[in-house]
CSV table of C-alpha atoms in Angstrom, one decimal:
chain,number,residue,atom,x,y,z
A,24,UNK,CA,115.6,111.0,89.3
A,25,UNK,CA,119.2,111.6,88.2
A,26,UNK,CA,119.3,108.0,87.3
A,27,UNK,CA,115.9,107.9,85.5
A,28,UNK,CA,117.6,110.5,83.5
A,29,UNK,CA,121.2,108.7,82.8
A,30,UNK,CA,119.0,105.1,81.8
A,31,UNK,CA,117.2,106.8,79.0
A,32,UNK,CA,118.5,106.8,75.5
A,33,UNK,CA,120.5,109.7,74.1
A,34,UNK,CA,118.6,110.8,71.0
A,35,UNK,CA,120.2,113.5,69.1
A,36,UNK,CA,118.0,116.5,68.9
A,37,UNK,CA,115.5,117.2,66.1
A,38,UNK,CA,116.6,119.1,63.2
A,39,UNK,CA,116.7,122.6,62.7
A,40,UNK,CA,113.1,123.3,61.0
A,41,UNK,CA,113.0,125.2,57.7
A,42,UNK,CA,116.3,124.7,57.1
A,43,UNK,CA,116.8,121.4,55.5
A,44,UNK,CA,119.4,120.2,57.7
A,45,UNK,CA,120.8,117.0,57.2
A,46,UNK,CA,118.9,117.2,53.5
A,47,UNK,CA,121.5,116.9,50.5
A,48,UNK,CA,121.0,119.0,47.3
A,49,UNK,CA,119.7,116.6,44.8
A,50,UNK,CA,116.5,115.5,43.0
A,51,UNK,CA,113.4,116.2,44.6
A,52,UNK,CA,114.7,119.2,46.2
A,53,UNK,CA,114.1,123.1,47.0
A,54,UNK,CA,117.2,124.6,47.2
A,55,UNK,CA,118.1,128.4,48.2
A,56,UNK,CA,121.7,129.6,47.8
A,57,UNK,CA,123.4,132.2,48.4
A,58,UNK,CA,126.3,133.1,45.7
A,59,UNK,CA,128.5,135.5,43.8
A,60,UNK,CA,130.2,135.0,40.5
A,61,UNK,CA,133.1,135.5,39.5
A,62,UNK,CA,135.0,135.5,35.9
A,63,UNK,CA,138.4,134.2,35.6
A,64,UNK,CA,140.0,137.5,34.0
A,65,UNK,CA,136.9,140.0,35.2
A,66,UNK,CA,136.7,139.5,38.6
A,67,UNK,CA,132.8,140.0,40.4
A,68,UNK,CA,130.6,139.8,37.3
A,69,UNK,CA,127.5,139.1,39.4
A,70,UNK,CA,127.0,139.6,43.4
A,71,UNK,CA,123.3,140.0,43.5
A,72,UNK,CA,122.5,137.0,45.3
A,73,UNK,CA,125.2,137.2,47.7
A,74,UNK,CA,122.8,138.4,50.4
A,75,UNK,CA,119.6,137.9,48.6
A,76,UNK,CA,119.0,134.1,48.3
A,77,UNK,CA,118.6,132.7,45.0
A,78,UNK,CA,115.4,129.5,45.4
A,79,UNK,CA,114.6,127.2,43.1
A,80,UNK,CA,113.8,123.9,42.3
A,81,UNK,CA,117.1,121.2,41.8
A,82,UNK,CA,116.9,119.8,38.1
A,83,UNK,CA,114.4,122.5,36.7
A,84,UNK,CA,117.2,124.2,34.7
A,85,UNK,CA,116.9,127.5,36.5
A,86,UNK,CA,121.3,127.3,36.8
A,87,UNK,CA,124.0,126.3,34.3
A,88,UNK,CA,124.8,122.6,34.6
A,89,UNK,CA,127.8,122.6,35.8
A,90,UNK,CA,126.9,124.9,38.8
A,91,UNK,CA,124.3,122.4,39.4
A,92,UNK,CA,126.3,119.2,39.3
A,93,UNK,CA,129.0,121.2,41.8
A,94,UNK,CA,126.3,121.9,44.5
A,95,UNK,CA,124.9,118.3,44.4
A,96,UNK,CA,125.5,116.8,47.6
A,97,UNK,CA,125.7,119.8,49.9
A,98,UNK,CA,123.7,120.4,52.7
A,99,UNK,CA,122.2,123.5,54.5
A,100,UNK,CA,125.2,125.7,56.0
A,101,UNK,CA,127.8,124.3,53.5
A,102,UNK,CA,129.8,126.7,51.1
A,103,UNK,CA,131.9,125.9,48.4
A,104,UNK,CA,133.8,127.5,45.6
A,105,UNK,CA,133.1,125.8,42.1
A,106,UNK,CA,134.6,126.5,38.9
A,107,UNK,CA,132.4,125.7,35.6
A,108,UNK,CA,134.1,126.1,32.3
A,109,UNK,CA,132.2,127.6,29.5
A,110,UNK,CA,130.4,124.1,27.5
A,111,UNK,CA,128.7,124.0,31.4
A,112,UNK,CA,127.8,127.0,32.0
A,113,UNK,CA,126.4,129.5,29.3
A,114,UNK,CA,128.1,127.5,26.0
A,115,UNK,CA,130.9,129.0,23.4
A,116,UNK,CA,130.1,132.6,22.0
A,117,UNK,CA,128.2,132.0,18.9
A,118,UNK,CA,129.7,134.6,15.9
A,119,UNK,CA,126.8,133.9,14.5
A,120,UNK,CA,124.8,135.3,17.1
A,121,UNK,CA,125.7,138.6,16.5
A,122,UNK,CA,124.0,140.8,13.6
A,123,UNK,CA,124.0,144.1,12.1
A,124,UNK,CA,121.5,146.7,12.0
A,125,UNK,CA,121.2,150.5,10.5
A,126,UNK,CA,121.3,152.4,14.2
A,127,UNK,CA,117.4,153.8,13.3
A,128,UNK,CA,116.5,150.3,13.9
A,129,UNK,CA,117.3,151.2,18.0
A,130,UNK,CA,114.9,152.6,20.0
A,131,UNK,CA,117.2,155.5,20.8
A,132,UNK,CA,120.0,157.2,19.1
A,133,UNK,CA,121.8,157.6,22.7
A,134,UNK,CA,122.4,154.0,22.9
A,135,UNK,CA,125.9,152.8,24.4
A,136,UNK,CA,128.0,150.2,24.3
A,137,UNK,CA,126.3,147.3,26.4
A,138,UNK,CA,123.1,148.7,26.6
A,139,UNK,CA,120.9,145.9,26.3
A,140,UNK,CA,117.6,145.4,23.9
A,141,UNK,CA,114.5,143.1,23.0
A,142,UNK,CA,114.3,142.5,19.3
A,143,UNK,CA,111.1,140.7,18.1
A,144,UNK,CA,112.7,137.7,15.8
A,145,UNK,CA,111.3,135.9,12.8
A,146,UNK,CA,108.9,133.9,14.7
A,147,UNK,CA,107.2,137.1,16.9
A,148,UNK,CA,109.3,135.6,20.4
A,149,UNK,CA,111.2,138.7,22.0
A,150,UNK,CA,115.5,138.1,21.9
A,151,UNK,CA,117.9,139.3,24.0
A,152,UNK,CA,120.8,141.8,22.2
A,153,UNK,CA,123.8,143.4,23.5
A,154,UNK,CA,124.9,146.1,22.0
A,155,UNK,CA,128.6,145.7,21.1
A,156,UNK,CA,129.7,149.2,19.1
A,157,UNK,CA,129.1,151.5,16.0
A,158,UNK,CA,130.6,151.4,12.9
A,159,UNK,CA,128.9,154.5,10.8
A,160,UNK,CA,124.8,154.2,10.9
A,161,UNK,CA,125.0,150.2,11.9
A,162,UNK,CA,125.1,149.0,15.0
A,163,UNK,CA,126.5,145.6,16.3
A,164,UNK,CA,124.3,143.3,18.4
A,165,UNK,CA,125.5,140.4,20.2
A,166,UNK,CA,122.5,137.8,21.3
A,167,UNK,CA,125.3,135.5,23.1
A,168,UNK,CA,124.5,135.2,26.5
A,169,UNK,CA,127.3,138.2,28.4
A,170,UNK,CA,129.0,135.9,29.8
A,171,UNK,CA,129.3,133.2,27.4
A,172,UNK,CA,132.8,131.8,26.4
A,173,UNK,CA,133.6,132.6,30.3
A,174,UNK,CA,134.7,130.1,32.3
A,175,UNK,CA,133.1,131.1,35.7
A,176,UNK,CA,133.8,130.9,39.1
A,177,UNK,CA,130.9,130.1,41.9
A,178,UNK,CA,131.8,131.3,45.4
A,179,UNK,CA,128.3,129.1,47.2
A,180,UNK,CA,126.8,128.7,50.4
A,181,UNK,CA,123.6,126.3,50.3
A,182,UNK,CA,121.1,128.2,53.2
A,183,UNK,CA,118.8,126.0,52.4
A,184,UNK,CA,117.6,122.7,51.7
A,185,UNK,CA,113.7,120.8,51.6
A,186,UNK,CA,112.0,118.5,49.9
A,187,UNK,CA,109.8,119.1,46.6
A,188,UNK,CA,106.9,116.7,48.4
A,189,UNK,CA,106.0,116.6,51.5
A,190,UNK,CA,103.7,113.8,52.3
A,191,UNK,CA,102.6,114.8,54.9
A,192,UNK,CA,100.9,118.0,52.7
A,193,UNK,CA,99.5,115.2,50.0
A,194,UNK,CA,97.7,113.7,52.9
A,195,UNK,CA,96.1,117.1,54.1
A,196,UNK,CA,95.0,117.9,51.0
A,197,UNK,CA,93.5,114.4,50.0
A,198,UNK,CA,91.4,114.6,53.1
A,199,UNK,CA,90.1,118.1,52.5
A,200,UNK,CA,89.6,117.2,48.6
């Protein structure tokens, strides 16, 4: 028996399932993360997903670019620190981005610095504001993204990696359609 054994072929042993291993981060791909970031001057700006995993489908848009093209290639288990300047990540604050209102206009008189707020624009689609300070009755909002102008640093660790299609699921369901 011990030489049945040592005549068969080593195989290597199947892949881990559900986590992707031996998958790259690329098109076609579900991807789950795990990630903190950082800005160059302001240290841990965001840390939420550092033990909640961030899913989502590669080359939907769901991060900036440049986080994107840093984890492209990376498989399950793999961590990296990437660095995306600001034209990859949330763009160049916008001056022009940032309006003046008389403070009635706020939902709340108690309002502080960096409280944030839903305007309805022109068109009746809800923005984003920032409140950046006071100067008598007007207030200062800022519709730049926060962290725009940063140039931001991703600490990463890919937990996960499968495809967008399965075959395998196209087939079941072609059969039971």
């Amino acid at each position: 028996m011990a030489n049945e054994m040592a005549k068969r072929p080593k195989t290597k042993p199947p892949l881990a399932v559900g986590t992707g291993e031996g998958r790259v981060v690329g098109e076609n791909t579900v991807v789950t993360l795990n990630f903190v970031v950082r800005g160059e001057q302001e240290g841990v700006l965001d840390d939420m997903y550092a033990k909640t995993p961030f899913k989502f489908v590669f080359g939907q848009g769901d991060l900036p670019p440049g986080l994107e093209e840093g984890i492209t290639g990376l498989m399950a288990a793999q961590s990296k620190t990437i660095v995306v300047p600001p034209e990859r990540a949330y763009g160049e604050r916008n001056k022009d981005l940032v309006i003046r209102i008389p403070r009635t206009q706020l939902p709340s008189e108690d309002c502080v610095v960096g409280t944030r707020y839903r305007r309805l624009n022109a068109e009746g689609e809800s923005d984003l504001f920032t409140v950046m300070g006071y100067i008598g009755d007007w207030v200062y909002l800022d519709r730049n993204h926060p962290w725009a102008g940063k140039q931001l640093v991703y600490e990463v660790q890919v937990v996960e990696v499968l495809p967008l299609f399965t075959p395998a699921l196209s087939e079941r369901d072609d059969r039971e359609g």
